[in-house]
PDB file of C-alpha atoms in Angstrom:
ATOM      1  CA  UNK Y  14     -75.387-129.124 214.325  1.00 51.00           C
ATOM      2  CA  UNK Y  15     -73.377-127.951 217.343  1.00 55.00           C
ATOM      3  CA  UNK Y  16     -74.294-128.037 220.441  1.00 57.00           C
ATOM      4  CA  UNK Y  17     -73.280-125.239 221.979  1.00 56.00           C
ATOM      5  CA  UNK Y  18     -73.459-125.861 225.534  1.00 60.00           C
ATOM      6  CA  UNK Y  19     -72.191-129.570 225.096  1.00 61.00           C
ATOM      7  CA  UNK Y  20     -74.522-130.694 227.628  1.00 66.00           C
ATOM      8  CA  UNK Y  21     -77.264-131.709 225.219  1.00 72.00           C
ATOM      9  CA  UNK Y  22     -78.241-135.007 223.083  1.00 82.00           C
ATOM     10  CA  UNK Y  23     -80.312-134.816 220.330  1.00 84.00           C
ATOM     11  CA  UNK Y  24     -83.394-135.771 221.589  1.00 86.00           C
ATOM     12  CA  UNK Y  25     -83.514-133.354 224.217  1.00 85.00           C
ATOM     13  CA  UNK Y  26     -82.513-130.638 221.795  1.00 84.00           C
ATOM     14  CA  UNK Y  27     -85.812-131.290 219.051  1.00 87.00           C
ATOM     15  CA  UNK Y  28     -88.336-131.812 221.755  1.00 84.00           C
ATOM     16  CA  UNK Y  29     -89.485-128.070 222.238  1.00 83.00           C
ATOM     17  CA  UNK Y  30     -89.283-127.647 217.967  1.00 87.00           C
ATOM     18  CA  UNK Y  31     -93.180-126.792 216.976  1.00 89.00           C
ATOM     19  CA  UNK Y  32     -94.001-128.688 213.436  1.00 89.00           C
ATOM     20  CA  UNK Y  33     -90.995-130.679 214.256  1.00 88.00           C
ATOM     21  CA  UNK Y  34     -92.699-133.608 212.346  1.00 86.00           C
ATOM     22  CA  UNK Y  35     -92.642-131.279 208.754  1.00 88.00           C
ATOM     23  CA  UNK Y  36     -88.792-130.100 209.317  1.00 88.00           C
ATOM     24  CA  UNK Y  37     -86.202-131.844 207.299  1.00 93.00           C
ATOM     25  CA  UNK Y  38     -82.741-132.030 209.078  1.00 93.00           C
ATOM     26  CA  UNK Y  39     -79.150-132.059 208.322  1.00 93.00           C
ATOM     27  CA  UNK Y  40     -77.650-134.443 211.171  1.00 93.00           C
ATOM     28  CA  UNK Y  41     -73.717-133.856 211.203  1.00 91.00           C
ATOM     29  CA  UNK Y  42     -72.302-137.142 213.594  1.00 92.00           C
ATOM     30  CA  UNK Y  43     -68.862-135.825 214.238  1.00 88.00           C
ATOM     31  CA  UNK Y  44     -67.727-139.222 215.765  1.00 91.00           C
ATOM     32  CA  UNK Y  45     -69.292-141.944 212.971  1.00 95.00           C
ATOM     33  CA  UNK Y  46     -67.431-145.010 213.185  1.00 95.00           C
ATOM     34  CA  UNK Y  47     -67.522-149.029 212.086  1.00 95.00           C
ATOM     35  CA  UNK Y  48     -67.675-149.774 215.987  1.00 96.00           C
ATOM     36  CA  UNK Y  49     -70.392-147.068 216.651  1.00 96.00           C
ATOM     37  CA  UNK Y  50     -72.709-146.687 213.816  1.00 97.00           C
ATOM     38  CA  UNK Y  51     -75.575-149.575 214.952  1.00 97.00           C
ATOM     39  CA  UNK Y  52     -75.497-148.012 218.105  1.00 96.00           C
ATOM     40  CA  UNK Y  53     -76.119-144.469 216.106  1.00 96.00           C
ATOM     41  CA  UNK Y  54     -78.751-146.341 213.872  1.00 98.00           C
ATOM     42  CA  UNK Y  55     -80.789-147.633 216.971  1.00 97.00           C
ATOM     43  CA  UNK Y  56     -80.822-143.974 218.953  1.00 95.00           C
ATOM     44  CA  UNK Y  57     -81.742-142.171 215.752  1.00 97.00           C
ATOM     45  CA  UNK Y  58     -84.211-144.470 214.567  1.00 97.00           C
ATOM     46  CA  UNK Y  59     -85.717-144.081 218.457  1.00 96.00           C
ATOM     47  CA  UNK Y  60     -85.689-140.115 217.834  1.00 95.00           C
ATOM     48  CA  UNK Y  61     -87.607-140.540 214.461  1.00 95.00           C
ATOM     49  CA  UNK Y  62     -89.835-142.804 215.981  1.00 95.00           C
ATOM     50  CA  UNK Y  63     -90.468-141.046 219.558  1.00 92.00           C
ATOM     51  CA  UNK Y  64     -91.204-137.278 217.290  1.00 92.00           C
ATOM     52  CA  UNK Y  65     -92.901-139.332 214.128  1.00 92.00           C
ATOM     53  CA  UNK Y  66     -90.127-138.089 212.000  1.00 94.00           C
ATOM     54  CA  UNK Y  67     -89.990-139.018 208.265  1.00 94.00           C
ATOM     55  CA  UNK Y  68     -86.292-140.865 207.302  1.00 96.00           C
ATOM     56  CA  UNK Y  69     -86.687-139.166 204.048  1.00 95.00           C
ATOM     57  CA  UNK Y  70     -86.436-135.937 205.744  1.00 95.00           C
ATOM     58  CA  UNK Y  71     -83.116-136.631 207.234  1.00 96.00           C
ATOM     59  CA  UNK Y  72     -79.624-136.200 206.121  1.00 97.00           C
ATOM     60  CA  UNK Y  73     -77.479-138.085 207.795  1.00 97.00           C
ATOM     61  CA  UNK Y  74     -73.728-136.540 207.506  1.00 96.00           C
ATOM     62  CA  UNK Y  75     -70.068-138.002 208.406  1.00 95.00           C
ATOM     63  CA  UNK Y  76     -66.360-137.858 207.195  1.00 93.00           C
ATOM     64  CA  UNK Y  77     -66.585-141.547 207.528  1.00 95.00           C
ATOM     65  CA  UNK Y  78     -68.838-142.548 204.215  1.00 95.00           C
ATOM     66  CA  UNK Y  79     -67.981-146.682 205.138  1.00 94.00           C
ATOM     67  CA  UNK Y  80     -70.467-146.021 208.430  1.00 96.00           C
ATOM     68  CA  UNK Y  81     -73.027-144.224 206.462  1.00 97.00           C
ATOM     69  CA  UNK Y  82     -73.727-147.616 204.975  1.00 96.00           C
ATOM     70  CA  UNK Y  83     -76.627-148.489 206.997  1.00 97.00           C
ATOM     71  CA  UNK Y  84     -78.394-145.609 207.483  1.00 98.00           C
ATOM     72  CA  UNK Y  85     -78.960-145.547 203.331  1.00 96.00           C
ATOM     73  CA  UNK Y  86     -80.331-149.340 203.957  1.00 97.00           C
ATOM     74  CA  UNK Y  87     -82.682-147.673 206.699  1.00 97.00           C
ATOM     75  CA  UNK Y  88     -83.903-144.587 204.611  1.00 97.00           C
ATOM     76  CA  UNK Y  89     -82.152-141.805 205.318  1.00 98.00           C
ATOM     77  CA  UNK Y  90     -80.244-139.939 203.034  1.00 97.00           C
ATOM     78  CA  UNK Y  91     -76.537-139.624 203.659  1.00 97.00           C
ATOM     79  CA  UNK Y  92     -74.067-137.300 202.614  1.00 97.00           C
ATOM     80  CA  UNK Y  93     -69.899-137.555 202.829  1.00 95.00           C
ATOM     81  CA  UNK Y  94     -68.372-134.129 204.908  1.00 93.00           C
ATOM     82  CA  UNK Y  95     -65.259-133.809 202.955  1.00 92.00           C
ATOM     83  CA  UNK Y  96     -63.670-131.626 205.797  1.00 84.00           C
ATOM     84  CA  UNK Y  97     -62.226-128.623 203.719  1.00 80.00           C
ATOM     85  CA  UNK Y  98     -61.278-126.751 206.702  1.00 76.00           C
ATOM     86  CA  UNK Y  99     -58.102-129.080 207.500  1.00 70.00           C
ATOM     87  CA  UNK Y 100     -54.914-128.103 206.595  1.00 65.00           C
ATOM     88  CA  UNK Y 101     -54.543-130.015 203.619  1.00 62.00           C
ATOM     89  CA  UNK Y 102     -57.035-127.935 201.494  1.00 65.00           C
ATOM     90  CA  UNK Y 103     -54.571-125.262 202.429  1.00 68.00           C
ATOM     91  CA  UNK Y 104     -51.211-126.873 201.489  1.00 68.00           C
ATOM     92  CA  UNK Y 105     -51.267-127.606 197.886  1.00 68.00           C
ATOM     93  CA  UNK Y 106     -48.823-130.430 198.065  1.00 71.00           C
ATOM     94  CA  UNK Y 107     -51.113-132.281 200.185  1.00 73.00           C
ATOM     95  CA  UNK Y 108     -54.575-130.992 198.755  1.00 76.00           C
ATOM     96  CA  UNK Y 109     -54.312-133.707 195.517  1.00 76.00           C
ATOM     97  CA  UNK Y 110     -53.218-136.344 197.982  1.00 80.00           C
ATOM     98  CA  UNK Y 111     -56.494-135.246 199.734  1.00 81.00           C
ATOM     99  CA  UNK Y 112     -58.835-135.307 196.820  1.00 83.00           C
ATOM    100  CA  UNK Y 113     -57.644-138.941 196.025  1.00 83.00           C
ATOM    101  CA  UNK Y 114     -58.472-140.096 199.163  1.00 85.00           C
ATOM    102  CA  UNK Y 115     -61.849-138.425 199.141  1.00 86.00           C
ATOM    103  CA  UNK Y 116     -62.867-140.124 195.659  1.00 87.00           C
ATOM    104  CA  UNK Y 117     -61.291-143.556 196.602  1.00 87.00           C
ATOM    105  CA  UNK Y 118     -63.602-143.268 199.692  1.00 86.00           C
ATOM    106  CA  UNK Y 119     -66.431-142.092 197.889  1.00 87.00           C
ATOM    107  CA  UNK Y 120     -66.015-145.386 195.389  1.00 86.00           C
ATOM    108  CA  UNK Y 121     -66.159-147.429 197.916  1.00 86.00           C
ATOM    109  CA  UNK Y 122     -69.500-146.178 199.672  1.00 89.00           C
ATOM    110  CA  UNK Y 123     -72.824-145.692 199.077  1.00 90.00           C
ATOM    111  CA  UNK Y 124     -73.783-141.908 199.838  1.00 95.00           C
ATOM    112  CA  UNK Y 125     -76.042-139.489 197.868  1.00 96.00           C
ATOM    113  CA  UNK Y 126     -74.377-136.273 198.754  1.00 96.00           C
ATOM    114  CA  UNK Y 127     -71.103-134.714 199.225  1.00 96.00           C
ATOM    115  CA  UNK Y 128     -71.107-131.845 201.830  1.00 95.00           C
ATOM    116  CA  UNK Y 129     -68.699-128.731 202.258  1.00 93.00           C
ATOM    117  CA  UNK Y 130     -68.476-125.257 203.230  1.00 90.00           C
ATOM    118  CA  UNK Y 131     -69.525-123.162 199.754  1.00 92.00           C
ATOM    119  CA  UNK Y 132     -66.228-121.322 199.715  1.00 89.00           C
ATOM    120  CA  UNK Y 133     -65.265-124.308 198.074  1.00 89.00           C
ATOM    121  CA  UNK Y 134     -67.686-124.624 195.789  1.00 93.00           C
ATOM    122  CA  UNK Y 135     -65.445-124.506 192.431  1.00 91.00           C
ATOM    123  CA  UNK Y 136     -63.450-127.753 194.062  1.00 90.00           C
ATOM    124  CA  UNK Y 137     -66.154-129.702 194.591  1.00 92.00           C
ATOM    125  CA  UNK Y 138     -68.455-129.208 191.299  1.00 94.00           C
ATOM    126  CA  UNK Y 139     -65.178-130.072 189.275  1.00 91.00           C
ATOM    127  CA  UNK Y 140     -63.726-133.112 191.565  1.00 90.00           C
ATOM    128  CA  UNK Y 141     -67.666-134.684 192.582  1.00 92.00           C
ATOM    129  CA  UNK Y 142     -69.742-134.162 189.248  1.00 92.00           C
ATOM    130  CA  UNK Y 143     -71.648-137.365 189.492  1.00 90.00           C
ATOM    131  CA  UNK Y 144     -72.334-137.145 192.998  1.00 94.00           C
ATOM    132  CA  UNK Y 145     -75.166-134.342 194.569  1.00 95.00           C
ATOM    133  CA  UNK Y 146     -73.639-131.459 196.606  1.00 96.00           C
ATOM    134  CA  UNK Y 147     -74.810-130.095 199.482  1.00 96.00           C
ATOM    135  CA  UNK Y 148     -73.435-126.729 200.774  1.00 94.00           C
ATOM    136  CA  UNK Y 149     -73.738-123.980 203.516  1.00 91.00           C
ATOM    137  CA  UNK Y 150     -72.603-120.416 203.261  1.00 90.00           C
ATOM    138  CA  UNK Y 151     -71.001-118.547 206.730  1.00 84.00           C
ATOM    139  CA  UNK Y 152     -70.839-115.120 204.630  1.00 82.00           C
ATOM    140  CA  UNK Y 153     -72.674-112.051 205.512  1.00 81.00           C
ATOM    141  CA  UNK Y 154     -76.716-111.877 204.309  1.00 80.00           C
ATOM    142  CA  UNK Y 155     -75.854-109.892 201.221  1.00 82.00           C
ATOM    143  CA  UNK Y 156     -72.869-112.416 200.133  1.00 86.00           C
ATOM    144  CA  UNK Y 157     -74.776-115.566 201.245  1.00 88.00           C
ATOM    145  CA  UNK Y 158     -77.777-114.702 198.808  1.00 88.00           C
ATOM    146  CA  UNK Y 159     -75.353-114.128 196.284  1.00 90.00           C
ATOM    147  CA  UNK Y 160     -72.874-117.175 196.519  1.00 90.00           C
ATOM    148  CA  UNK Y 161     -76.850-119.205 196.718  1.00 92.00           C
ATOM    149  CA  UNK Y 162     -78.337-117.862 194.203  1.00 92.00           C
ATOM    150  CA  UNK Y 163     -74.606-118.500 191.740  1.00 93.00           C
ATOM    151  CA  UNK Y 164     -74.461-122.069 193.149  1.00 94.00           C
ATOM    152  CA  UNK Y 165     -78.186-122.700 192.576  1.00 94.00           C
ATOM    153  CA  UNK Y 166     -77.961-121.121 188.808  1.00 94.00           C
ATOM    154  CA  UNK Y 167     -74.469-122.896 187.722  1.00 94.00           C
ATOM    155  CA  UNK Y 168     -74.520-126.486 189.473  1.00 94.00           C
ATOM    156  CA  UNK Y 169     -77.739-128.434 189.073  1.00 94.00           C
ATOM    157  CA  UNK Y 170     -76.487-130.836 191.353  1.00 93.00           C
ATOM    158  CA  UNK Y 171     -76.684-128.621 193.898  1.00 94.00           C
ATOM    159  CA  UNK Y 172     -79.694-129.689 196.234  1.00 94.00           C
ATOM    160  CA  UNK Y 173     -79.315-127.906 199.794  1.00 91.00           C
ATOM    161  CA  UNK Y 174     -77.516-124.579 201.014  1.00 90.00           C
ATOM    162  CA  UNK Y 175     -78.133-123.826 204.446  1.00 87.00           C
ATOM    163  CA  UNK Y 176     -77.519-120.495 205.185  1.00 81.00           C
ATOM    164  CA  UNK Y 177     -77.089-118.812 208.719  1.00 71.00           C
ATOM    165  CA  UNK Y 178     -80.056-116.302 208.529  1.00 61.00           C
TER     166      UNK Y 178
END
């Protein structure tokens, strides 16, 4: 996800993983774009290649769901970050505007997930029910098990929660 140092690509930063080859991996690309996305295709097909990676073992994640287009074609999953942290999931006159937006976008793509922070869980069952979710929890250990184990017993379309511990 992020790299904390900034310093680091990708490849460098799976080389020293042990078992890297049975790890799945959620692959946020901040930057997706029409202009850049064959250029993102070629590198990450290299890293699959170069640490005999499975394409079914990677989600590939942008707020951009038009660029995701080719890495479905390739094998990878993909999954639309509907960026709940901006402003506009704040301001309630603009949140609607937002969620239009979001599903217009989402017609017009090819993804199989929709990703966001599980605080806003609720939001995302009821606007994206024929779509799978994907969340992750920042909460404490205690609250994280239970805001997983809620998600995982009322939303079967629910497949991944990444948690931080």
């Amino acid at each position: 996800h992020d790299n904390i140092d900034g310093d680091e690509n990708l490849a460098d930063m799976l080389k020293d993983i042990k078992g890297l080859e049975q790890k799945y991996l959620w692959l946020d690309f901040k930057n997706l774009e029409q202009s850049n996305k064959e250029d993102a295709l070629i590198n990450l097909n290299k890293i699959v290649k170069d640490n005999k990676l499975l394409r079914e073992h990677i989600i590939v994640e942008s707020q951009n769901p038009a660029a995701l287009d080719i890495f479905e074609k390739a094998g990878y999953y993909t999954s639309f970050y509907l960026n709940c942290y901006s402003n506009s999931w704040k301001q309630s006159d603009k949140f609607s505007g937002l969620l239009s937006e979001y599903i217009k976008e989402l017609d017009n793509s090819i993804v199989d997930f929709v990703s966001c922070d599980a605080h806003y869980f609720d939001i995302v069952k009821y606007y994206f029910p024929k779509v799978a979710h994907l969340f992750w929890v920042t909460d404490g250990p205690k609250n994280q098990k239970n805001k997983t184990d809620h998600i995982f017993e009322t939303d079967k379309n629910t497949y991944v929660i990444l948690n931080q511990n």
